[in-house]
Coordinates of C-alpha atoms and ligand atoms in Angstrom, one line a residue:
M1 CA 13.8 19.5 2.8
A2 CA 17.6 19.9 2.5
N3 CA 17.9 21.6 5.9
K4 CA 21.6 21.7 7.0
E5 CA 21.1 19.7 10.2
Y6 CA 19.7 16.8 8.1
E7 CA 22.6 16.8 5.6
I8 CA 25.0 15.0 8.0
S9 CA 23.4 13.4 11.0
P10 CA 24.5 15.2 14.2
W11 CA 24.9 11.8 15.8
K12 CA 27.1 10.3 13.1
Q13 CA 30.2 11.5 15.0
D14 CA 29.3 9.2 17.9
F15 CA 29.9 6.1 15.8
P16 CA 33.7 5.4 15.2
I17 CA 33.2 2.9 12.4
L18 CA 31.5 5.5 10.3
D19 CA 34.8 7.3 9.9
A20 CA 36.1 4.3 8.0
T21 CA 37.1 4.4 4.4
I22 CA 36.5 1.0 2.9
I23 CA 36.6 -0.6 -0.5
N24 CA 38.3 1.6 -3.2
K25 CA 39.0 4.3 -0.5
N26 CA 35.4 5.2 -0.4
P27 CA 33.9 6.5 2.9
L28 CA 31.5 4.0 4.3
V29 CA 27.8 4.7 3.7
Y30 CA 26.1 2.3 6.0
L31 CA 22.5 1.5 5.0
D32 CA 22.1 -1.8 6.7
T33 CA 20.8 -1.0 10.1
A34 CA 17.8 -3.3 9.7
A35 CA 20.3 -6.2 9.7
S36 CA 22.4 -4.8 12.6
A37 CA 23.0 -1.3 13.9
Q38 CA 26.5 0.2 14.3
K39 CA 27.6 0.9 17.9
P40 CA 28.2 4.3 19.4
K41 CA 31.4 5.0 21.3
Y42 CA 29.4 5.3 24.5
V43 CA 28.3 1.7 24.3
L44 CA 31.8 0.4 23.2
E45 CA 33.4 2.3 26.1
A46 CA 30.8 1.0 28.6
C47 CA 31.5 -2.6 27.6
L48 CA 35.3 -2.1 27.7
K49 CA 35.2 -0.4 31.1
N50 CA 33.1 -3.2 32.4
Y51 CA 35.5 -5.9 31.2
E52 CA 38.5 -3.9 32.4
S53 CA 37.4 -3.0 35.9
E54 CA 34.0 -4.3 36.8
Y55 CA 33.6 -7.8 35.4
A56 CA 32.5 -10.9 37.3
N57 CA 29.7 -13.4 37.2
V58 CA 26.3 -12.3 38.4
H59 CA 23.8 -13.7 41.0
R60 CA 26.5 -16.0 42.4
G61 CA 29.3 -14.7 44.5
I62 CA 29.1 -12.4 47.5
H63 CA 32.5 -11.0 46.7
Y64 CA 32.7 -7.3 45.8
L65 CA 32.9 -7.6 42.0
S66 CA 30.2 -10.1 41.8
E67 CA 27.8 -8.0 43.8
E68 CA 28.7 -4.9 41.8
E69 CA 28.3 -6.7 38.5
T70 CA 24.9 -8.1 39.6
A71 CA 23.8 -4.5 40.4
N72 CA 25.0 -3.4 36.9
F73 CA 23.2 -6.2 35.2
E74 CA 20.0 -5.7 37.1
A75 CA 20.2 -1.9 36.5
A76 CA 20.2 -2.7 32.8
R77 CA 17.0 -4.7 33.2
I78 CA 15.4 -1.7 34.8
K79 CA 16.6 0.6 32.0
I80 CA 14.9 -1.7 29.5
Q81 CA 11.7 -1.9 31.6
K82 CA 11.4 1.9 31.6
F83 CA 12.4 2.1 27.9
I84 CA 9.4 0.0 26.8
N85 CA 7.2 1.0 29.7
A86 CA 6.8 -2.4 31.3
K87 CA 5.3 -2.5 34.7
S88 CA 8.0 -4.4 36.5
P89 CA 11.6 -5.5 35.8
N90 CA 10.4 -9.0 36.4
E91 CA 8.7 -8.8 33.0
I92 CA 12.1 -8.4 31.2
I93 CA 13.7 -11.6 30.3
F94 CA 17.2 -11.5 28.8
T95 CA 17.7 -13.8 25.8
R96 CA 20.3 -14.2 23.1
G97 CA 18.1 -12.2 20.6
A98 CA 14.7 -11.8 19.2
T99 CA 14.9 -15.3 17.6
E100 CA 15.6 -16.9 21.0
A101 CA 12.8 -14.8 22.6
L102 CA 10.3 -16.1 20.0
N103 CA 11.5 -19.6 20.3
L104 CA 11.3 -19.4 24.1
I105 CA 7.7 -18.3 24.0
A106 CA 6.7 -20.8 21.3
Y107 CA 8.2 -23.6 23.4
S108 CA 7.0 -22.6 26.8
F109 CA 3.5 -21.3 25.9
G110 CA 3.0 -24.1 23.4
K111 CA 4.0 -26.7 25.9
K112 CA 1.6 -25.4 28.6
Y113 CA -1.4 -24.1 26.7
L114 CA -1.7 -25.5 23.1
K115 CA -3.4 -28.7 22.2
E116 CA -4.6 -30.3 19.0
G117 CA -7.0 -28.2 17.0
D118 CA -5.9 -24.9 18.5
E119 CA -5.0 -22.1 16.1
I120 CA -2.4 -19.4 16.1
I121 CA -2.4 -16.5 13.7
I122 CA 0.7 -14.9 12.2
S123 CA 1.0 -12.7 9.1
L124 CA 2.5 -13.2 5.7
M125 CA 5.1 -10.5 6.4
E126 CA 6.9 -12.3 9.2
H127 CA 10.6 -12.8 9.5
H128 CA 11.5 -16.5 9.5
A129 CA 12.1 -16.1 13.3
N130 CA 8.3 -15.6 13.7
I131 CA 7.3 -18.4 11.3
V132 CA 9.6 -21.4 11.9
P133 CA 9.2 -21.8 15.7
W134 CA 5.4 -22.0 15.1
Q135 CA 5.9 -24.6 12.4
I136 CA 8.0 -26.7 14.8
L137 CA 5.2 -26.5 17.3
K138 CA 2.7 -27.4 14.7
E139 CA 4.5 -30.7 14.0
E140 CA 4.5 -31.5 17.7
K141 CA 1.1 -30.4 18.8
N142 CA -1.1 -30.7 15.7
I143 CA -2.2 -27.1 15.9
S144 CA -2.9 -25.0 12.8
I145 CA -1.3 -21.8 11.7
K146 CA -3.5 -19.2 10.0
V147 CA -1.8 -16.5 8.0
I148 CA -3.0 -12.9 7.6
P149 CA -2.6 -12.0 3.9
V150 CA -1.0 -8.8 2.7
Y151 CA -2.4 -6.4 0.1
D152 CA -0.4 -5.6 -3.0
D153 CA 0.7 -2.2 -1.5
G154 CA 2.3 -4.1 1.4
S155 CA -0.3 -3.3 4.1
L156 CA -1.8 -5.9 6.3
N157 CA -5.3 -7.2 5.3
Y158 CA -6.9 -6.2 8.6
D159 CA -10.3 -7.5 7.6
A160 CA -8.9 -10.9 6.9
F161 CA -7.3 -10.8 10.3
L162 CA -10.7 -10.2 11.9
N163 CA -12.1 -13.1 9.9
L164 CA -9.4 -15.4 11.0
L165 CA -10.0 -14.8 14.7
S166 CA -12.2 -17.5 16.3
P167 CA -12.7 -19.2 19.6
K168 CA -10.0 -21.6 18.5
T169 CA -7.4 -18.8 18.3
K170 CA -5.0 -19.1 21.2
L171 CA -2.2 -16.8 20.0
V172 CA -1.6 -14.0 17.6
S173 CA 2.1 -13.4 16.8
I174 CA 2.8 -10.5 14.5
T175 CA 5.6 -8.2 13.5
H176 CA 5.3 -4.5 14.6
M177 CA 7.3 -3.5 11.5
S178 CA 8.2 -5.6 8.5
N179 CA 11.9 -6.0 7.8
V180 CA 11.2 -6.2 4.0
L181 CA 8.3 -3.8 3.4
G182 CA 8.9 -1.3 6.2
T183 CA 5.1 -1.6 6.9
I184 CA 4.1 -0.6 10.4
N185 CA 1.2 -2.7 11.7
P186 CA -1.6 -1.5 13.9
V187 CA -0.5 -3.6 16.8
K188 CA -2.6 -1.9 19.4
K189 CA -5.8 -2.5 17.5
I190 CA -4.7 -6.1 16.7
T191 CA -4.1 -6.7 20.4
T192 CA -7.5 -5.4 21.4
E193 CA -9.3 -7.6 18.9
A194 CA -7.2 -10.7 19.8
H195 CA -7.9 -10.2 23.5
N196 CA -11.6 -9.8 22.7
A197 CA -11.4 -13.2 21.1
G198 CA -9.6 -14.7 24.1
A199 CA -6.2 -15.0 22.4
K200 CA -2.8 -13.8 23.7
V201 CA -0.6 -11.5 21.6
I202 CA 3.1 -11.6 20.8
I203 CA 4.7 -8.6 19.0
D204 CA 7.9 -9.1 17.2
G205 CA 9.4 -5.6 17.8
S206 CA 12.8 -6.3 16.2
Q207 CA 12.6 -3.5 13.7
A208 CA 10.1 -1.2 15.4
I209 CA 12.3 -0.8 18.6
T210 CA 15.0 1.0 16.6
H211 CA 12.8 3.6 15.0
F212 CA 10.1 4.9 17.4
P213 CA 9.1 4.8 21.1
I214 CA 7.6 1.6 22.3
D215 CA 5.1 1.4 25.1
V216 CA 4.1 -2.2 25.9
S217 CA 1.6 -1.1 28.5
D218 CA -0.2 1.1 26.0
I219 CA -0.1 -1.6 23.3
D220 CA -1.3 -4.0 26.0
C221 CA 0.4 -7.0 24.3
D222 CA 1.3 -10.1 26.3
F223 CA 4.8 -10.5 24.9
F224 CA 7.2 -8.3 23.0
A225 CA 10.5 -9.5 21.5
F226 CA 13.5 -7.6 20.2
S227 CA 17.3 -7.9 19.7
G228 CA 19.9 -5.6 21.3
H229 CA 22.1 -5.5 18.2
K230 CA 19.5 -3.6 16.1
L231 CA 19.3 -1.0 19.0
Y232 CA 22.9 0.1 18.9
A233 CA 23.9 -2.5 21.5
P234 CA 26.2 -5.6 21.3
T235 CA 25.2 -8.9 19.7
G236 CA 24.2 -11.9 21.8
I237 CA 21.6 -10.0 23.8
G238 CA 17.8 -9.8 23.3
V239 CA 14.7 -9.2 25.3
L240 CA 11.5 -11.0 25.8
Y241 CA 8.9 -8.8 27.6
G242 CA 6.1 -10.9 29.1
R243 CA 3.2 -9.9 31.3
E244 CA 4.2 -11.0 34.8
N245 CA 1.2 -13.0 35.7
I246 CA 1.5 -15.1 32.5
L247 CA 5.3 -15.6 33.1
H248 CA 4.4 -17.1 36.5
E249 CA 2.2 -19.7 34.8
L250 CA 4.6 -20.7 32.0
P251 CA 7.1 -23.5 32.4
P252 CA 10.8 -22.9 32.0
W253 CA 12.3 -23.7 28.7
Q254 CA 15.9 -24.5 29.7
G255 CA 17.1 -26.0 32.9
G256 CA 20.3 -25.2 34.8
G257 CA 21.9 -22.8 37.3
D258 CA 20.1 -19.7 38.4
M259 CA 16.6 -20.7 37.3
I260 CA 15.8 -22.7 40.4
K261 CA 14.9 -22.0 44.0
S262 CA 16.1 -25.5 45.1
V263 CA 17.3 -28.7 43.6
T264 CA 17.2 -32.2 45.1
M265 CA 18.1 -35.4 43.1
E266 CA 14.3 -36.0 42.9
K267 CA 12.9 -32.6 42.0
S268 CA 13.6 -28.9 41.5
I269 CA 11.6 -25.9 42.3
W270 CA 11.7 -23.1 39.8
A271 CA 12.7 -19.6 40.6
D272 CA 10.3 -16.7 39.9
P273 CA 10.4 -14.9 36.6
P274 CA 12.6 -13.6 35.1
A275 CA 15.2 -15.9 36.6
K276 CA 13.0 -18.9 35.7
F277 CA 13.7 -18.2 32.0
E278 CA 17.4 -17.4 32.4
A279 CA 19.2 -20.6 33.0
G280 CA 23.0 -20.5 33.1
T281 CA 25.4 -17.6 33.0
P282 CA 23.7 -14.8 31.1
P283 CA 25.3 -12.5 28.5
I284 CA 26.4 -10.1 31.2
V285 CA 28.4 -7.4 29.5
Q286 CA 26.0 -7.6 26.5
A287 CA 23.1 -6.8 28.8
I288 CA 25.1 -3.9 30.4
G289 CA 25.9 -2.7 26.8
L290 CA 22.2 -2.7 26.0
G291 CA 21.6 -0.6 29.1
A292 CA 24.3 1.8 27.9
A293 CA 22.7 1.9 24.4
I294 CA 19.4 2.9 26.1
D295 CA 21.1 5.6 28.1
Y296 CA 22.6 6.9 24.8
L297 CA 19.2 6.8 23.1
N298 CA 17.6 8.5 26.0
T299 CA 19.9 11.5 25.7
I300 CA 18.5 11.9 22.1
G301 CA 15.0 10.9 23.0
M302 CA 13.2 8.3 20.9
Q303 CA 10.6 10.9 19.7
N304 CA 13.4 13.2 18.4
L305 CA 15.2 10.2 16.9
H306 CA 11.9 9.2 15.1
A307 CA 11.3 12.8 13.8
F308 CA 14.9 13.0 12.5
E309 CA 14.7 9.6 10.8
Q310 CA 11.4 10.2 9.2
T311 CA 12.9 13.1 7.3
I312 CA 15.7 11.0 6.1
F313 CA 13.4 8.1 5.3
N314 CA 10.8 10.2 3.4
N315 CA 13.6 11.7 1.3
M316 CA 15.1 8.2 0.5
Y317 CA 11.7 6.8 -0.3
Y318 CA 10.8 9.7 -2.5
E319 CA 14.1 9.7 -4.4
L320 CA 14.0 5.9 -4.9
K321 CA 10.4 6.1 -6.2
N322 CA 11.5 8.6 -8.8
I323 CA 14.0 6.3 -10.4
K324 CA 12.7 4.9 -13.7
G325 CA 12.7 1.1 -13.8
L326 CA 13.0 0.8 -10.1
K327 CA 10.1 -1.0 -8.2
I328 CA 9.7 -0.6 -4.5
L329 CA 8.4 -3.6 -2.5
G330 CA 5.5 -2.2 -0.4
N331 CA 4.0 1.2 -0.4
A332 CA 1.8 1.0 2.7
P333 CA 0.7 4.4 4.1
E334 CA 2.3 3.5 7.4
K335 CA 5.9 2.7 6.6
G336 CA 9.4 3.7 7.8
G337 CA 13.0 2.9 8.3
L338 CA 13.8 1.0 5.2
V339 CA 13.0 0.5 1.5
S340 CA 13.4 -2.7 -0.5
W341 CA 13.5 -2.5 -4.2
V342 CA 14.2 -4.4 -7.5
M343 CA 15.2 -3.0 -10.9
E344 CA 14.3 -3.9 -14.4
K345 CA 16.8 -6.3 -16.0
I346 CA 19.4 -5.9 -13.2
H347 CA 19.8 -8.6 -10.6
P348 CA 19.7 -7.4 -7.0
Q349 CA 23.0 -9.1 -6.3
D350 CA 24.6 -7.1 -9.1
I351 CA 23.1 -3.8 -7.7
S352 CA 24.5 -4.5 -4.3
M353 CA 27.9 -5.6 -5.6
I354 CA 28.3 -2.4 -7.6
L355 CA 27.1 -0.3 -4.7
N356 CA 29.6 -2.1 -2.5
Q357 CA 32.4 -1.0 -4.8
M358 CA 31.4 2.6 -4.0
G359 CA 31.4 1.9 -0.2
I360 CA 27.6 1.7 0.0
A361 CA 26.4 -1.1 2.3
V362 CA 22.9 -2.4 1.5
R363 CA 21.4 -5.8 2.1
V364 CA 20.4 -8.2 -0.7
G365 CA 18.4 -11.4 -0.7
H366 CA 15.1 -12.4 0.8
H367 CA 16.0 -10.8 4.1
C368 CA 15.0 -14.0 6.0
A369 CA 11.4 -13.4 5.0
Q370 CA 10.9 -15.6 2.0
P371 CA 7.1 -15.7 2.0
I372 CA 6.6 -12.0 1.8
T373 CA 9.4 -11.5 -0.7
E374 CA 7.7 -14.1 -3.0
R375 CA 4.2 -12.5 -2.3
M376 CA 5.7 -9.3 -3.8
G377 CA 6.5 -11.3 -6.9
V378 CA 10.3 -11.6 -6.6
S379 CA 12.8 -14.0 -5.1
A380 CA 15.3 -11.3 -3.9
S381 CA 15.5 -7.6 -3.5
C382 CA 18.0 -4.9 -2.3
R383 CA 17.2 -3.2 0.9
A384 CA 18.5 0.2 2.2
S385 CA 17.7 0.8 5.9
I386 CA 18.6 3.8 8.0
G387 CA 19.7 4.5 11.5
I388 CA 20.3 7.5 13.6
Y389 CA 23.7 8.1 12.0
N390 CA 22.3 8.5 8.4
G391 CA 21.8 11.9 6.9
L392 CA 20.6 13.2 3.5
N393 CA 24.2 12.9 2.3
D394 CA 23.9 9.1 2.6
V395 CA 20.7 9.1 0.6
K396 CA 22.3 11.2 -2.1
K397 CA 25.2 8.8 -2.4
L398 CA 22.8 5.9 -2.6
I399 CA 20.7 7.5 -5.3
S400 CA 23.8 8.5 -7.4
G401 CA 25.1 5.0 -6.9
I402 CA 22.0 3.5 -8.3
Y403 CA 22.2 5.8 -11.4
K404 CA 25.8 4.5 -11.8
V405 CA 24.5 1.0 -11.6
K406 CA 22.0 1.8 -14.4
D407 CA 24.7 3.3 -16.5
L408 CA 27.0 0.4 -16.1
I409 CA 24.4 -2.3 -16.8
K410 CA 22.4 -0.9 -19.8
Ligands
PMP501 N1 12.2 -10.3 13.4 C1 12.5 -9.3 12.5 C2 11.3 -8.5 12.0 C3 13.8 -9.1 12.2 O1 14.1 -8.1 11.3 C4 14.8 -9.9 12.7 C5 16.2 -9.7 12.3 N2 16.5 -9.5 10.9 C6 14.4 -10.9 13.6 C7 13.1 -11.1 13.9 C8 15.5 -11.8 14.2 O2 16.4 -11.1 14.9 P1 17.7 -11.8 15.4 O3 18.4 -12.4 14.2 O4 18.5 -10.7 16.0 O5 17.3 -12.8 16.5

C-alpha cells in the first residue's frame, strides 16, 4: 500500500497551516477534520479578495458593489446546488451551519405539520444537533421520538428501523455518516422506506459531505444539512437543502429583512424560498468562501478525493486495529473518514494530551454524541479523522505516537 503518492498528500501543499511547527517544534499532524477542516489557500485568498475589493451587502443596493456581490453570493448558491445535484438553486438555503439547518427544519416543519401523537424517527448514532432540536419539539408538541438502535459493530439496526416505521411516522432524521463510529448509513434505502410509509426524510450530511460525492436527487431525501467549515470553507456558513415544493409550504422560522415580499403594519407577505428562510444580512463572504471551496474540490473531483482518502483511512484503521489493548468504537462494514478508540488502562484525555505534545491533533470526549458513545460502553474516546491533506506519513506518526503513549503509561 505504501505507494509514494500516498505518503504525503499531493494536496497538503495547498493548506498553509499545515506547514506549521507547533508544540515542542513538532510539525503539525492534523487529524481533526471531523471537527473542522483546515482551509486551502484558494479559499483564504477568495475571501480576502472579496473583502479587499468586492465586498458590499447583498440583495439591497443597486450600486455597483452591491450588485456584483449579490451575483457572487448567488453564484455560490448555484455551485452548491450543482455540487449536491439539487434541482434548483431555490432549494439551497444558507444557514450558520448544520446545527442551524436542523433547528430550522425542526422548528418550521414541526410548527406546520406535527401534532400530538405523531412520531419522528432518529438513530442512536446522531450528533446532539440531530437529537436536541427534536427533544425541544417533543416538549412543545407532545410528539414521540423513536430511536433506531445500533448493533455492537456500530452498524444501524435496519430491521429495527423498518419495525419502527408506522402510519404515525411523520419524519425520519438520520445521519449519513456517524461522527463517532464512521459508519455510513444506507440513506437511499432508508429514504425509500420512509417515503413508502408517508414520512419525510432529513439527512444530516455533516460528515458525509467531506468524504464522498453527494447526490440529493439520487438519495431522493426531502432535506439535507451540512456545515461549510467541515468542507474546507469558513465557519459561520451551512446549507439546508430542501425540496422546493415543500419549502413553499413551510412557514419561515425567523422574521426580518430580505425574507418578505411586502410589509405593512398589519401583515407581511413572505418571499419565496430560499429568501423566506434567510432573514437579515446573510454570511456573505462565508458563502462565497464555500463556493470557492467547492471550486477547489471540483478541481480534485470528489470521486478522486474519496479514492485517495479511502487508502489513507484503510491504512489508519488497519494499523490502529493491530495495536494491542486498543479498542475501536464501531467496525461496521461501511465505514470511512475517522476512527474512534479507547485504550486499556489509559484515559482518552491522557492519550490526546501526550499526542498533542508530539504535534498530533486528535479529538477527545464524547464528540457531541453522548448516546452512541455510551452505547459503545465508554464515556469518552479519542478520534482521529482525516481530510484531503493527510497522507500515510500522518498515519505513521499517529501510530508511533500511540506506541509512545503506551510506553509512557505502562
Ligand atoms: N452532525 C454531525 C454528524 C456532526 O459531526 C456535526 C459537527 N460535529 C454536526 C451535526 C453539527 O455541525 P455544526 O457544529 O457545524 O453545526
